Amino acid sequence: MTEIINDVLGDPVFAICALISVMGALTVVSRRNPIHGALGLMLAFLAFAVLFIRLNATFLAAMHVLVYTGAILVLFLFVIMLLNLSREELGREYGVATKGAIALLVAVMCGLLLFAIGKDPDLARPASPIVDRVLYPGSAQELRVAEDGGAGSKPWGGVDHVGTALFGRWIFPFELVSVLIIVAILGAVVLAKRKLPPES
Amino acid sequence: MIEIVAVLAFAVTMSAMLTWVERRLLGLWQDRYGPNRVGPFGMLQPVADMIKILTKEDWVPPFADRAVFVLAPAVAVAASLLSFAIVPFAPGIGIADLNIGVLFFLAMSSLGIYSVLLGGWASNSKYSLIGSLRASAQMLSYEVFMGLSLVGVVAMAGTFNLREIVEAQRKLWFVVPQFLGFVIFTIAGIAETRRLPFDLPEAEAELVAGFHTEYSGMKFGMFFVGEYAGMTLISAMIVTLFFGGWLGPWLPPIAWFLIKLFAFLGFFILLRATLPRLRYDQLMAFGWKVMLPLALANVVVTGGVLLAARGL
């Protein structure tokens, strides 16, 4: 546990970004105004992008800003603005008992998470071998060598590594996901069109 | 450090001077004078405008969401100025040399939507809201083709690094093999900066001034700086990605970069002087039914040709 705390304090960029992302996330759940909540989410997302860069995952960082911050969250805002809910429509606040129960549940879950991290500190460290194990099961060893600064080796997490992993080893799940997304889009279109009056 | 200050100064001065250049050129093309009173040829007009805009009352409407209202113009300027970090002006001149340069540019330009969206919403006025909804739908749509149109360039250069992309154009500028990509990127770039003929978000005949109707003083000025800096940025990216950046004979590299940059800025202004505004449904239909298929076809053909050339 102390090892992890030292890790965090020894890395100010990580500490600051982690703080910003937690503050952003708290804003998301604590604001009554949904637009302010969405702005908090944007703050958290931008902090995540910096954390990705710290993990050497530059491609992921760029994609995170481009897709999540630049497109998906904009769509959130778009929908919130179109609905333009008034104070009454947002619903009444929960009572103290409900709030307390939720707070307790969250605290227990955070405790479990900290306990798990304490058991296996590798889980919490930047550029953890866990990422290697998941992304490159066969070649984790040589990748870690490259990361240590072998001459002329490109840092992992760049465009080429993500591309090779996605379209090489993981091509089948990748294609499955794209089929899933197309089905979801078609489903959304069908559901949206269903309310149209029958053609006369 | 000096480079950062220099590039910032360049971007901001360019945006200020562009307002004068644009008005003079529009005057020329529309058979009138344009601003010609302040200083030689009216060149000090931006200074006069700046003094005016800074001394004007900086008013926040009482019905506005104050915090978001103030945040929006700051986002507009920050998003376009941040992108200048990756512009390769000449060998050795430029702030950052990122391996993901192209993606960084796309990511920053996608953040620009927030300024429009938040500004329009925080103003709490119907014209602003309609303007910002139009703007965000338009920018979201055209961003898609903007990214897709660059896939061909990236595939041919084999890198996302802007400096390596320029170096890859030593033999032939990418505008020749990637002409379709160039056309799509330019159109998407104009839509992204919300300039004529794609300036529906601020169509003054129907929406007063669109998303910045309620803004005054320097907050309005910051939207203006953001727009002109964005225009300079798009021109710089066209030059870098399709016209060989700083490459050219005889003159020093930075001169070539600036010559090409100003040529495209002039082209943007010429478009404004020439073209009428589109209708909103035309804009959307054109984007999704013409540009998207063309951009996808460009990706497929470029990929196919590259694979064939490698003898697979």
Coordinates of C-alpha atoms in Angstrom, one line a residue, chain B residues 14-240:
Chain B
M14 CA -2.5 36.5 -38.1
S15 CA -6.1 36.4 -36.8
A16 CA -6.1 40.2 -36.2
M17 CA -4.5 41.0 -39.6
L18 CA -6.8 38.6 -41.4
T19 CA -9.8 40.7 -40.5
W20 CA -8.3 43.6 -42.3
V21 CA -7.1 41.5 -45.3
E22 CA -10.5 39.9 -45.6
R23 CA -12.3 43.2 -45.6
R24 CA -9.9 44.7 -48.1
L25 CA -10.1 41.8 -50.4
L26 CA -13.9 41.5 -50.1
G27 CA -14.0 45.2 -51.0
L28 CA -11.8 44.7 -54.0
W29 CA -13.9 41.7 -55.3
Q30 CA -17.2 43.5 -54.6
D31 CA -16.1 46.8 -56.3
R32 CA -15.8 49.0 -53.2
Y33 CA -13.0 50.3 -50.9
G34 CA -13.1 48.4 -47.6
P35 CA -11.4 49.9 -44.6
N36 CA -8.8 52.4 -45.8
R37 CA -8.8 55.3 -43.3
V38 CA -6.7 54.1 -40.3
G39 CA -3.0 54.2 -41.2
P40 CA -1.5 53.4 -44.7
F41 CA -4.1 51.4 -46.7
G42 CA -6.1 51.1 -43.5
M43 CA -3.6 48.6 -42.2
L44 CA -4.1 49.9 -38.6
Q45 CA -7.8 49.0 -38.7
P46 CA -7.3 45.9 -36.6
V47 CA -5.6 48.0 -33.9
A48 CA -8.5 50.4 -33.9
D49 CA -10.9 47.4 -33.7
M50 CA -8.9 45.9 -30.9
I51 CA -9.1 49.1 -28.8
K52 CA -12.8 49.4 -29.5
I53 CA -13.5 45.8 -28.5
L54 CA -11.4 45.9 -25.4
T55 CA -13.0 49.1 -24.1
K56 CA -16.6 48.0 -24.8
E57 CA -18.8 47.0 -22.0
D58 CA -18.3 43.3 -21.3
W59 CA -21.9 42.4 -20.6
V60 CA -23.2 39.0 -19.4
P61 CA -27.0 38.8 -19.8
P62 CA -28.8 38.2 -16.5
F63 CA -30.6 35.2 -17.9
A64 CA -27.4 33.5 -19.0
D65 CA -25.6 30.6 -17.2
R66 CA -22.7 32.8 -16.1
A67 CA -19.9 30.2 -15.6
V68 CA -20.5 28.4 -18.9
F69 CA -21.1 31.7 -20.7
V70 CA -17.6 32.8 -19.7
L71 CA -16.0 29.4 -20.4
A72 CA -17.3 29.1 -24.0
P73 CA -15.2 31.8 -25.7
A74 CA -12.1 30.7 -23.8
V75 CA -12.6 27.2 -25.2
A76 CA -12.9 28.6 -28.7
V77 CA -9.5 30.3 -28.6
A78 CA -7.7 27.6 -26.6
A79 CA -8.8 24.8 -29.0
S80 CA -7.6 26.6 -32.1
L81 CA -4.4 27.9 -30.5
L82 CA -3.4 24.5 -29.1
S83 CA -3.5 23.0 -32.6
F84 CA -0.8 25.4 -33.7
A85 CA 1.6 23.4 -31.5
I86 CA 1.9 20.7 -34.2
V87 CA 2.1 22.9 -37.3
P88 CA 5.5 22.3 -39.0
F89 CA 6.4 25.7 -40.3
A90 CA 9.9 24.8 -41.5
P91 CA 12.7 22.4 -40.6
G92 CA 13.5 23.3 -37.0
I93 CA 10.6 25.8 -36.7
G94 CA 7.6 24.5 -34.8
I95 CA 6.7 23.6 -31.2
A96 CA 6.0 19.9 -31.0
D97 CA 7.0 17.1 -33.3
L98 CA 4.3 14.5 -32.3
N99 CA 4.1 11.0 -33.7
I100 CA 0.3 11.4 -33.7
G101 CA 0.4 14.9 -35.2
V102 CA -2.6 14.3 -37.6
L103 CA -4.7 12.8 -34.8
F104 CA -3.8 15.6 -32.4
F105 CA -5.0 18.1 -35.0
L106 CA -8.3 16.2 -35.5
A107 CA -8.8 15.9 -31.7
M108 CA -8.3 19.6 -31.1
S109 CA -10.6 20.6 -33.9
S110 CA -13.2 18.3 -32.4
L111 CA -12.9 20.1 -29.1
G112 CA -13.8 23.4 -30.9
I113 CA -17.4 22.2 -31.0
Y114 CA -17.7 22.8 -27.3
S115 CA -17.3 26.6 -27.6
V116 CA -20.2 26.8 -30.0
L117 CA -22.4 24.4 -28.2
L118 CA -21.8 25.8 -24.7
G119 CA -21.9 29.5 -25.9
G120 CA -25.3 29.0 -27.6
W121 CA -26.8 27.1 -24.7
A122 CA -25.5 29.4 -21.9
S123 CA -26.9 32.5 -23.7
N124 CA -30.3 31.1 -23.0
S125 CA -31.8 32.7 -26.1
K126 CA -33.6 31.0 -28.9
Y127 CA -31.4 32.3 -31.7
S128 CA -28.3 31.3 -29.9
L129 CA -29.6 27.8 -29.2
I130 CA -30.7 27.2 -32.8
G131 CA -27.4 28.5 -34.0
S132 CA -25.4 26.3 -31.7
L133 CA -27.5 23.2 -32.5
R134 CA -26.9 23.8 -36.2
A135 CA -23.2 24.3 -35.7
S136 CA -22.7 21.2 -33.6
A137 CA -24.6 19.0 -36.0
Q138 CA -22.6 20.5 -38.9
M139 CA -19.2 20.2 -37.2
L140 CA -19.9 16.6 -36.0
S141 CA -20.9 15.5 -39.5
Y142 CA -18.0 17.2 -41.4
E143 CA -15.4 16.0 -38.9
V144 CA -16.1 12.4 -40.0
F145 CA -15.1 13.1 -43.6
M146 CA -12.3 15.3 -42.5
G147 CA -10.7 12.3 -40.7
L148 CA -11.5 9.9 -43.5
S149 CA -10.1 12.2 -46.2
L150 CA -6.7 12.1 -44.5
V151 CA -6.5 8.3 -44.4
G152 CA -5.1 8.3 -48.0
V153 CA -2.4 10.8 -47.1
V154 CA -1.4 8.9 -44.0
A155 CA -1.4 5.6 -45.8
M156 CA 0.8 7.0 -48.6
A157 CA 3.3 8.6 -46.2
G158 CA 3.1 5.7 -43.8
T159 CA 3.1 8.0 -40.7
F160 CA 0.9 10.3 -38.6
N161 CA 3.9 12.6 -38.1
L162 CA 3.4 15.9 -39.9
R163 CA 7.1 16.5 -40.6
E164 CA 7.5 13.0 -42.0
I165 CA 4.4 13.6 -44.2
V166 CA 6.1 16.7 -45.6
E167 CA 9.3 14.9 -46.2
A168 CA 7.4 12.1 -48.0
Q169 CA 6.2 14.7 -50.6
R170 CA 9.7 15.5 -51.9
K171 CA 9.1 13.8 -55.2
L172 CA 5.4 14.6 -55.6
W173 CA 3.0 16.7 -53.6
F174 CA 0.1 14.6 -52.3
V175 CA -2.4 16.9 -54.0
V176 CA -1.8 15.0 -57.2
P177 CA -2.4 11.3 -56.1
Q178 CA -4.8 12.4 -53.4
F179 CA -6.7 15.1 -55.3
L180 CA -10.1 13.7 -54.0
G181 CA -8.8 13.7 -50.5
F182 CA -7.6 17.3 -50.9
V183 CA -11.1 18.5 -52.2
I184 CA -12.9 16.6 -49.4
F185 CA -10.5 17.9 -46.7
T186 CA -10.8 21.5 -47.9
I187 CA -14.6 21.4 -48.0
A188 CA -14.7 19.8 -44.5
G189 CA -12.2 22.4 -43.3
I190 CA -14.4 25.2 -44.4
A191 CA -17.4 23.6 -42.8
E192 CA -15.4 23.0 -39.6
T193 CA -14.5 26.7 -39.4
R194 CA -18.1 27.7 -40.2
R195 CA -17.2 30.0 -43.1
L196 CA -19.3 30.7 -46.1
P197 CA -20.9 28.9 -47.8
F198 CA -21.3 26.8 -44.6
D199 CA -21.9 29.6 -42.1
L200 CA -25.5 28.6 -41.3
P201 CA -24.8 28.6 -37.5
E202 CA -24.5 32.4 -37.8
A203 CA -26.8 33.1 -40.7
E204 CA -27.5 36.8 -39.9
A205 CA -30.7 36.9 -42.0
E206 CA -32.5 34.3 -39.9
L207 CA -30.5 34.0 -36.6
V208 CA -29.3 37.5 -35.8
A209 CA -25.7 36.3 -35.2
G210 CA -26.3 32.6 -34.3
F211 CA -24.6 31.2 -31.2
H212 CA -22.8 34.5 -30.3
T213 CA -25.8 36.8 -30.5
E214 CA -25.6 37.6 -26.8
Y215 CA -21.9 38.1 -26.7
S216 CA -20.2 41.5 -26.5
G217 CA -16.8 43.1 -25.9
M218 CA -13.8 40.8 -25.7
K219 CA -15.8 37.6 -25.3
F220 CA -17.2 38.2 -28.7
G221 CA -13.7 39.1 -29.8
M222 CA -12.4 35.8 -28.6
F223 CA -14.9 33.9 -30.8
F224 CA -13.6 36.0 -33.7
V225 CA -10.0 35.2 -32.9
G226 CA -10.9 31.6 -32.6
E227 CA -12.6 31.6 -36.0
Y228 CA -9.7 33.3 -37.8
A229 CA -7.1 31.2 -36.0
G230 CA -9.1 28.2 -37.1
M231 CA -9.0 29.4 -40.7
T232 CA -5.2 29.9 -40.6
L233 CA -4.9 26.5 -39.1
I234 CA -6.9 24.7 -41.8
S235 CA -4.9 26.5 -44.5
A236 CA -1.6 25.5 -42.7
M237 CA -2.9 21.9 -42.6
I238 CA -3.8 21.9 -46.3
V239 CA -0.4 23.2 -47.1
T240 CA 1.3 20.6 -44.9

